[in-house]
Coordinates of C-alpha atoms and ligand atoms in Angstrom, one line a residue:
Chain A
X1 CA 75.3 40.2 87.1
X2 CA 76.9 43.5 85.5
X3 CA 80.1 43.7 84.4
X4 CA 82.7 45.1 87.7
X5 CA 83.0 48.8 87.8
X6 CA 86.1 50.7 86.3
X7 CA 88.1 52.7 88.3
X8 CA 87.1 55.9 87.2
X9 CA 83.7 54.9 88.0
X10 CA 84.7 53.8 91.6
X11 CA 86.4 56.9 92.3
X12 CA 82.9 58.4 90.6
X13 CA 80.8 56.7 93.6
X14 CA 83.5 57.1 96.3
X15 CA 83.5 61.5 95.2
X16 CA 79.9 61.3 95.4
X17 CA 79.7 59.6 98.7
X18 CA 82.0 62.5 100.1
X19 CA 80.2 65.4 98.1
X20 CA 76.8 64.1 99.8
X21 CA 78.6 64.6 103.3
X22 CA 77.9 60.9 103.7
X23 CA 80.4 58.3 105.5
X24 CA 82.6 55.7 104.1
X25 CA 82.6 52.2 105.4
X26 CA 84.8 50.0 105.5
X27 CA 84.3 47.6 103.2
X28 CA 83.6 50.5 100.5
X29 CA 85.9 50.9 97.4
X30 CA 88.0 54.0 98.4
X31 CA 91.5 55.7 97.3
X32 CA 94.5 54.1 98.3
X33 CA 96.0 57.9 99.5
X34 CA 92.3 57.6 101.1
X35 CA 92.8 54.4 102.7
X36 CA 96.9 55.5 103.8
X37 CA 96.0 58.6 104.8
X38 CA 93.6 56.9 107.5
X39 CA 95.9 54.4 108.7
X40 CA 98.6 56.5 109.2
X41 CA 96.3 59.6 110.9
X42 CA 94.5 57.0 113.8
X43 CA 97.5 54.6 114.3
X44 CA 99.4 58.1 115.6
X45 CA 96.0 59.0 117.7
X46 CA 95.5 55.5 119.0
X47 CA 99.5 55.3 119.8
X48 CA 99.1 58.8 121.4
X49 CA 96.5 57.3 124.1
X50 CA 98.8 54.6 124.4
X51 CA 101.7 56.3 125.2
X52 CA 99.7 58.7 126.9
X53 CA 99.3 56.5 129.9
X54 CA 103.1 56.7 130.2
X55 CA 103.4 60.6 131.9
X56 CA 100.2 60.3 134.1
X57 CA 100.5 56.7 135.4
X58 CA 104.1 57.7 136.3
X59 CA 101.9 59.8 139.9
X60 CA 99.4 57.1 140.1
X61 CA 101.1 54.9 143.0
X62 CA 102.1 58.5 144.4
X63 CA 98.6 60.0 144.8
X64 CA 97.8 62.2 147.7
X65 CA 95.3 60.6 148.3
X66 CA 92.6 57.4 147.9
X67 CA 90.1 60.0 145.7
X68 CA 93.3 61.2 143.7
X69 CA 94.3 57.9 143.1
X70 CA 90.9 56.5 142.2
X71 CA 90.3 59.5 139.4
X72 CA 93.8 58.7 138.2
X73 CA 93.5 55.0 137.5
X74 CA 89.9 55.7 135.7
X75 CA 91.3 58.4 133.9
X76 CA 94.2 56.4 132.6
X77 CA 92.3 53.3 132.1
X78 CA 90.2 55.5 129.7
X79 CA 93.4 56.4 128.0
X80 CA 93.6 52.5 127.1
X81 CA 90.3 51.6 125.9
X82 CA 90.4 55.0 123.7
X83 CA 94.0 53.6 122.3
X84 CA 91.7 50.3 121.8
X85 CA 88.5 51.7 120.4
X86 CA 91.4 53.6 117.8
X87 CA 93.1 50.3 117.0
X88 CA 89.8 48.7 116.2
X89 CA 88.6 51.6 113.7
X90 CA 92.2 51.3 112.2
X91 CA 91.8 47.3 111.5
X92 CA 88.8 48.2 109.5
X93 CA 91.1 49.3 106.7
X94 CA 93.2 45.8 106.8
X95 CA 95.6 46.7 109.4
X96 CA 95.7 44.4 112.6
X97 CA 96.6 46.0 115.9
X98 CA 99.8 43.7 116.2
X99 CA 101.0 45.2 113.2
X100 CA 100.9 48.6 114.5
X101 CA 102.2 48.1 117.6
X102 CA 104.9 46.7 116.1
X103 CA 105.6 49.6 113.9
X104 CA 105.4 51.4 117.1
X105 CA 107.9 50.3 119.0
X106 CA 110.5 50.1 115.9
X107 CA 109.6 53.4 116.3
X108 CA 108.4 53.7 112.3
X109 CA 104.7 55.3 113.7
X110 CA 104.5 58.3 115.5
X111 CA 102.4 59.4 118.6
X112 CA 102.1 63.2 119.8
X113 CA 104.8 64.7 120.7
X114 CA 103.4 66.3 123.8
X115 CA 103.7 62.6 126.1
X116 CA 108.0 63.0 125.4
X117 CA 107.8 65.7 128.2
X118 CA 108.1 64.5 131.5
X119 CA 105.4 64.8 134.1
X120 CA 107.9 66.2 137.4
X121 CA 105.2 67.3 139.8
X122 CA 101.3 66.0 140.6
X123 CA 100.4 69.5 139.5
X124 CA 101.1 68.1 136.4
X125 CA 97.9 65.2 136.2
X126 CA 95.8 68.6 137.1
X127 CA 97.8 70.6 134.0
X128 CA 97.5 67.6 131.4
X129 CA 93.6 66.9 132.5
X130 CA 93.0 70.5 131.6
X131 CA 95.3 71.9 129.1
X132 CA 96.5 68.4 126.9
X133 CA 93.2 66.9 127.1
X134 CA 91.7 70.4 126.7
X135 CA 93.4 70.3 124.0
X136 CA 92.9 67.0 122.7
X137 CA 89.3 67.7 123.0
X138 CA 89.0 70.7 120.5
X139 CA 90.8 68.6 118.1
X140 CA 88.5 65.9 118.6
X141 CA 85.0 67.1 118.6
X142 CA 85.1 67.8 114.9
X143 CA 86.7 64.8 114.3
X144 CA 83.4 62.8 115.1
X145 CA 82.3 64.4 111.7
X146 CA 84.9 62.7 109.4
X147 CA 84.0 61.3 106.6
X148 CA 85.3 57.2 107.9
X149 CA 82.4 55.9 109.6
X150 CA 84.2 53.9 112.1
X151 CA 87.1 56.7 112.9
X152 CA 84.0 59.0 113.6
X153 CA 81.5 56.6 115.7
X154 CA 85.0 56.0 117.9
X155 CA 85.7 59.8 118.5
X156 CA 82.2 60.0 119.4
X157 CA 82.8 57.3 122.2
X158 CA 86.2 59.3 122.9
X159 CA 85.0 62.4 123.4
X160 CA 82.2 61.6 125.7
X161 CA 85.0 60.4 128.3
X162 CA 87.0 63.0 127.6
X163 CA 85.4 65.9 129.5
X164 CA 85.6 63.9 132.8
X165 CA 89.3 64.0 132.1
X166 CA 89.7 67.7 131.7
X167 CA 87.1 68.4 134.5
X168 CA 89.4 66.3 137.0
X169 CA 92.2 68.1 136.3
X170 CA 90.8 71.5 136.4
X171 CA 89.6 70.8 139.9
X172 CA 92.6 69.4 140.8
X173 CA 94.4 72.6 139.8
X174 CA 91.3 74.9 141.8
X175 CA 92.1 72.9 144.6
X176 CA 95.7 73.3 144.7
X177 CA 95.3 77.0 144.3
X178 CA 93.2 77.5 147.2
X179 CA 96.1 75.5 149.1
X180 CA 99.2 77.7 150.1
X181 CA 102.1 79.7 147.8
X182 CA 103.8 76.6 147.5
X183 CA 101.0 74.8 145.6
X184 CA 100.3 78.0 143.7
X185 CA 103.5 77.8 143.2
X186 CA 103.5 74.7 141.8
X187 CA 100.6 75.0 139.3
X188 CA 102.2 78.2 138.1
X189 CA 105.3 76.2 137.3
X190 CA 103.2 73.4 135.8
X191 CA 101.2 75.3 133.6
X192 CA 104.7 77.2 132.5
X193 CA 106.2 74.5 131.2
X194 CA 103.0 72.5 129.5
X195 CA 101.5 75.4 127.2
X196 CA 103.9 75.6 124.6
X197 CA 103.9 72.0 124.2
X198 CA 99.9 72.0 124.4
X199 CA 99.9 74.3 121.5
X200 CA 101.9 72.2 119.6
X201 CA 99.5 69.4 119.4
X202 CA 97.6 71.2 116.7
X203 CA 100.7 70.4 114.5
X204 CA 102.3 73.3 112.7
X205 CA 101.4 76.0 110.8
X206 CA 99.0 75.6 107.9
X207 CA 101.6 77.3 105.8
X208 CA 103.9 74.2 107.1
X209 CA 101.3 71.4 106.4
X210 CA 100.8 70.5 103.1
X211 CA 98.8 67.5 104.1
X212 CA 95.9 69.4 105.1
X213 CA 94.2 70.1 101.8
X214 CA 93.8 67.0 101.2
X215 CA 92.9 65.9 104.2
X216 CA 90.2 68.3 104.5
X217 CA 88.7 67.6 100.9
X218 CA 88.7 63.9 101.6
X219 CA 86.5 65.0 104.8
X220 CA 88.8 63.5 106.8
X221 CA 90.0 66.7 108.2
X222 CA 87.6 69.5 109.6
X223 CA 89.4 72.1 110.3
X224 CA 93.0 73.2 109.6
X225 CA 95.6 73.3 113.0
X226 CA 95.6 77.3 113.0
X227 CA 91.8 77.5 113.0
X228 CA 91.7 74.8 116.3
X229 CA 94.4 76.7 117.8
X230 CA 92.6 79.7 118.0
X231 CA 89.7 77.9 119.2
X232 CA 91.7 76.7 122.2
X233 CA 93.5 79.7 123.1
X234 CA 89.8 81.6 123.2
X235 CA 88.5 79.0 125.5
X236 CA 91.8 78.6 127.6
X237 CA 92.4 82.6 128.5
X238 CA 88.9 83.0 130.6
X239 CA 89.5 79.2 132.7
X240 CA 93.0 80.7 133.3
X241 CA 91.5 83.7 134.6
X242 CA 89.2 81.9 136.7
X243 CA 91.8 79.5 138.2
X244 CA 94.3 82.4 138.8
X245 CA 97.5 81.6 136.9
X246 CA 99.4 83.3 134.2
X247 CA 99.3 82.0 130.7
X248 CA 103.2 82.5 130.0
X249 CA 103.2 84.7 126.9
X250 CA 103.5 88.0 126.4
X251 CA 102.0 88.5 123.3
X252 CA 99.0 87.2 124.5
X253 CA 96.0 89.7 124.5
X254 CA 92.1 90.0 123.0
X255 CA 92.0 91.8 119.6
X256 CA 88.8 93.5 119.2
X257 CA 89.0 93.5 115.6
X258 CA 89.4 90.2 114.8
X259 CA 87.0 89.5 117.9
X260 CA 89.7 86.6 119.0
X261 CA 93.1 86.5 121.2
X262 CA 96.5 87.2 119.6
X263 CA 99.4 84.9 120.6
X264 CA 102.4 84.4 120.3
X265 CA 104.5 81.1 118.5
X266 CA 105.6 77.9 120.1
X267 CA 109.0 77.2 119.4
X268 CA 108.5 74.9 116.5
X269 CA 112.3 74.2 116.4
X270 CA 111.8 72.5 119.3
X271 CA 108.6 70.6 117.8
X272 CA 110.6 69.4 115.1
X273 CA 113.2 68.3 117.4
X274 CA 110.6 66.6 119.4
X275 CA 109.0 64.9 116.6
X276 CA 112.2 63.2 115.2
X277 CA 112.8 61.7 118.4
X278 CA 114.8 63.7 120.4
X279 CA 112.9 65.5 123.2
X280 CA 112.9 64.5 126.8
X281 CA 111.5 61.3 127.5
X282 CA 110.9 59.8 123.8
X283 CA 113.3 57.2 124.2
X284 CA 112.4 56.0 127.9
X285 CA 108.4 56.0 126.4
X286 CA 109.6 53.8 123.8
X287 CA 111.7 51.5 126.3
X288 CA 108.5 51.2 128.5
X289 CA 106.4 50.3 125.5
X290 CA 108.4 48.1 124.2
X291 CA 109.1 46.5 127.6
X292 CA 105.4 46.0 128.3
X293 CA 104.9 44.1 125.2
X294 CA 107.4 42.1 125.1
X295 CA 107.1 40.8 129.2
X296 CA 103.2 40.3 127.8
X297 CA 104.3 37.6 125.3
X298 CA 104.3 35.2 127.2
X299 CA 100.7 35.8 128.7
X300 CA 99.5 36.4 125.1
X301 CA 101.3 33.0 124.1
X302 CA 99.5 30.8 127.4
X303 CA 95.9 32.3 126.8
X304 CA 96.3 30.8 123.2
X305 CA 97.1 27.5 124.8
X306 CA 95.0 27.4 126.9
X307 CA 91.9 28.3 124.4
X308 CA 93.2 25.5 121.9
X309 CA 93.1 23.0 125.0
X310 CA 89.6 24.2 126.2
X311 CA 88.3 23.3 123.0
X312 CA 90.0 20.3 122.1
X313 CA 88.9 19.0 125.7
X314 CA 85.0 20.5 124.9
X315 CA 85.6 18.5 121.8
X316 CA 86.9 14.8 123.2
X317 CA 83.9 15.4 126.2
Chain B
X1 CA 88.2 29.2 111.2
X2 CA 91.9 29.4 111.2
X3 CA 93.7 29.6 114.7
X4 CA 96.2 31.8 113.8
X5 CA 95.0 35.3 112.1
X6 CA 98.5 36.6 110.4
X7 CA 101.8 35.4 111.0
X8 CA 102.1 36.9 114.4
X9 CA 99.4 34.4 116.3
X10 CA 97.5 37.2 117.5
X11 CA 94.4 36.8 119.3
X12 CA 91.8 36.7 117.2
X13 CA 89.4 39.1 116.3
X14 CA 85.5 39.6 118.0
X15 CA 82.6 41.8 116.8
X16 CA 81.0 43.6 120.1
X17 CA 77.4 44.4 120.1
X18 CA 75.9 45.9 123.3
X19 CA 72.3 46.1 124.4
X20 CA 72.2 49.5 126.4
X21 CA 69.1 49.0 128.1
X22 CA 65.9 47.0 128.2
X23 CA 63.5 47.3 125.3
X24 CA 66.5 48.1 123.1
X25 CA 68.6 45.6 120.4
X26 CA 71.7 44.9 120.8
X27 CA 73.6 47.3 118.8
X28 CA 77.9 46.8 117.0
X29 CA 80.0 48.7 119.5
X30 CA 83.5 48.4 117.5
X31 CA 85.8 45.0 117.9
X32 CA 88.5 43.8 120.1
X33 CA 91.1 40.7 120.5
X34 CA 90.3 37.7 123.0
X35 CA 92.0 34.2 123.0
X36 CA 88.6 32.9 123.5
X37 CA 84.7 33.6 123.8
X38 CA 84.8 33.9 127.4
X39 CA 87.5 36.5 127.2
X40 CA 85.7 38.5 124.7
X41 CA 82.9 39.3 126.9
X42 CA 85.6 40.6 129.6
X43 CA 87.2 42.4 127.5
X44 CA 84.4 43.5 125.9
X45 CA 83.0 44.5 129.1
X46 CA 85.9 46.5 130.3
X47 CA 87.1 48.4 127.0
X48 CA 82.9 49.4 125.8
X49 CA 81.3 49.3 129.3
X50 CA 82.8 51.3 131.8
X51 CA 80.2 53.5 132.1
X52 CA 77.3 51.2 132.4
X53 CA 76.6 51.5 128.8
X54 CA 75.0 48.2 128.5
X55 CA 72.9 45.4 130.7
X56 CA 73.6 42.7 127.7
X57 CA 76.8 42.1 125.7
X58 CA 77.4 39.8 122.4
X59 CA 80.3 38.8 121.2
X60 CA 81.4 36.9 117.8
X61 CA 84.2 35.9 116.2
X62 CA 84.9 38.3 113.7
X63 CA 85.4 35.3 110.9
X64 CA 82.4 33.8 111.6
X65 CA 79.5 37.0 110.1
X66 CA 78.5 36.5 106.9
X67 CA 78.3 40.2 105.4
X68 CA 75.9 41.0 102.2
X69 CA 78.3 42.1 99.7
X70 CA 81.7 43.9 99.5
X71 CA 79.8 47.6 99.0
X72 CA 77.3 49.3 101.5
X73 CA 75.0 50.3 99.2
X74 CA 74.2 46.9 97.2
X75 CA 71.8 45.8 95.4
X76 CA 71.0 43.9 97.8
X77 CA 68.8 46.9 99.3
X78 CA 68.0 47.9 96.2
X79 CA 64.6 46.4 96.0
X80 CA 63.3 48.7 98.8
X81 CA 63.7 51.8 97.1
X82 CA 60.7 51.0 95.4
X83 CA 58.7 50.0 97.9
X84 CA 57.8 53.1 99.7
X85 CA 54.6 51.6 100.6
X86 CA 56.4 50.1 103.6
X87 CA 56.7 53.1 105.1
X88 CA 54.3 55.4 107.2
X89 CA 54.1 58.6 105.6
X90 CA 53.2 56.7 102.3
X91 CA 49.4 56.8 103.2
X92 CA 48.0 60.3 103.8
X93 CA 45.7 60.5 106.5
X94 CA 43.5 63.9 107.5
X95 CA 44.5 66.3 109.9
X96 CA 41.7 65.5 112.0
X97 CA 42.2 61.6 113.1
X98 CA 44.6 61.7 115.8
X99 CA 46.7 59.4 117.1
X100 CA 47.6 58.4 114.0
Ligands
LIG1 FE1 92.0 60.0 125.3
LIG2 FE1 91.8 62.0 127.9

């Protein structure tokens, strides 16, 4: 038996670790702004799946049809089991899932702020498939890369669901666009009102995130949210091309030079706003949470009973 | 085993492991809650196999592993670093036997 490590040399072994591009599991010494930094980063992205339930299953009982209705239950029971695959990386650092959905609905963790806008036509499930989980996609690929072995291994699982989601939406959206003006109409509208908000979900400006450094030496972080913004406005322009709408900003246009598109600014006022609770629909996504878990208690409470009495009847037998 | 994990009385917690197909080992998929085994291996079918991912799941209580130590890399494994001859390319064979 040796004598227990210092500190320094943990932090030594835990450096090294991340210099070799290796993962950390969980049962490794690590930094408590390490360990923190985790929690706080995949409790908000396991909330977000959560509460992004909220917006599409809101169309789910109005469907046009048994196919459209199908995609959208699948699509928004993947929604829960990636909110569940999140919560399970996240108790690997010591924090059980009750705890953070408590901290949830007290409203003390946040979720992203694009599921507090409301979802007011079914061009909308077409608009969030493509452009929020388009979205949610470039910020998750090189997440299956960072340096916490669980949080990687479950964006890995994530983001092999997620281009069914963006697929079905972008088809819905073709379809709708090969209907009449109306439905053109309507995706037009759609997409009008969800970009902005899509472009928010890199978070703001690096000059504006002072987290990010740190984030990205610790290898939990791959790329800063200006670099994966650009990334998703270069992929976006051509599929908007190809479906037939108009992204709706004028300083949009390919620069040459820099060989990527120039855009304009969301309106990250509004983002702010959004964030500390006041845009559209945070409060009634709250409510519904916190609605759902309480009405559950009691079936959480009678599965317990009736486990204890299974086993103490198993046991008498 | 304690019934109650934290003051809550949450569920408690179950390891998932997953065979994905015949000829493979079952292989940790991530973790989930149940009130009991039989619930684990719904819920475990449901959250990790909606895809057919699997033909076999496990499921264990969380509390009940045993694990080797509290670091990764522990001496436990040390041992093997030294014994490379357990491993193919420790034995070189010509270029000429095939198969090999
Ligand atoms: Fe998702
Ligand atoms: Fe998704």
């Amino acid at each position: 038996m040796t004598a227990s490590p210092t500190e320094d040399e943990l932090q030594a072994g835990f450096d090294a670790t991340i210099g070799r591009n290796d993962r950390i599991e969980p049962r490794d010494w690590m930094p408590e702004g390490y360990r923190k930094t985790l929690v706080r980063q995949i409790a908000q992205h396991a909330h977000s799946e959560i509460i992004g339930m909220q917006p599409e299953g809101n169309w789910i009982t109005r469907a046009p049809s048994l196919r459209r209705k199908a995609v959208l239950l699948a699509k928004v029971q993947d929604e829960a089991g990636h909110g569940l695959y999140l919560y399970s990386a996240c108790e690997t650092l010591g924090t059980s899932r009750g705890e953070l959905t408590e901290k949830l609905i007290a409203g003390a963790q946040k979720y992203s702020s694009i599921f507090n806008y409301p979802t007011l036509s079914f061009a909308d499930v077409g608009t969030i498939g493509w452009l929020v989980d388009g979205a949610a996609i470039c910020n998750q690929v090189p997440l299956c890369r960072t340096s916490f072995g669980p949080y990687g291994r479950a964006m890995i699982r994530i983001c092999k669901e997620e281009s069914f989601h963006q697929r079905q939406g972008y088809e819905l959206l073709m379809t709708m666009m090969r209907g009449t003006d109306a439905q053109r109409a309507m995706v037009q509208e759609s997409v009008d009102r969800f970009w902005w908000p899509a472009l928010m979900m890199f978070g703001p400006p690096d000059a504006d995130s002072p987290n990010t450094a740190q984030s990205m030496a610790w290898g939990i972080k791959r790329n800063t949210n200006d670099d994966l913004r650009q990334r998703f406005v270069d992929m976006t322009v051509p599929q908007a091309d190809a479906l037939g709408v108009t992204l709706p900003d004028p300083d949009l246009r390919w620069n040459e030079e820099r060989g990527a598109h120039d855009f304009g600014q969301p309106d990250w006022d509004e983002f702010l706003q959004v964030v500390k609770g006041n845009g559209p629909c945070n409060a009634q996504r709250l409510a519904h949470r916190r609605r759902a878990h309480e009405d559950g208690a009691w079936v959480r409470e009678a599965a317990m009973a009736f486990a204890r009495k299974s086993r103490e009847q198993e046991a008498s037998a | 085993m304690t019934e109650n994990q934290g003051p809550r009385d949450e569920w408690p917690l179950y390891e998932v492991f997953v065979r994905g197909k015949r000829g493979l080992n079952h292989v940790h998929v991530g973790s989930l809650h149940a009130a009991d085994d039989e619930m684990a291996v719904r819920h475990a079918r449901d959250v990790y196999t909606r895809r057919n991912e699997g033909v076999s799941i496990w499921v264990v209580r969380a509390d009940a592993i045993t694990a080797s130590s509290p670091d990764e890399k522990d001496p436990l494994f040390a041992p093997n670093g030294d014994k490379v001859y357990r491993h193919p390319t420790f034995y070189a064979i010509p270029a000429n036997v095939p198969h090999m």
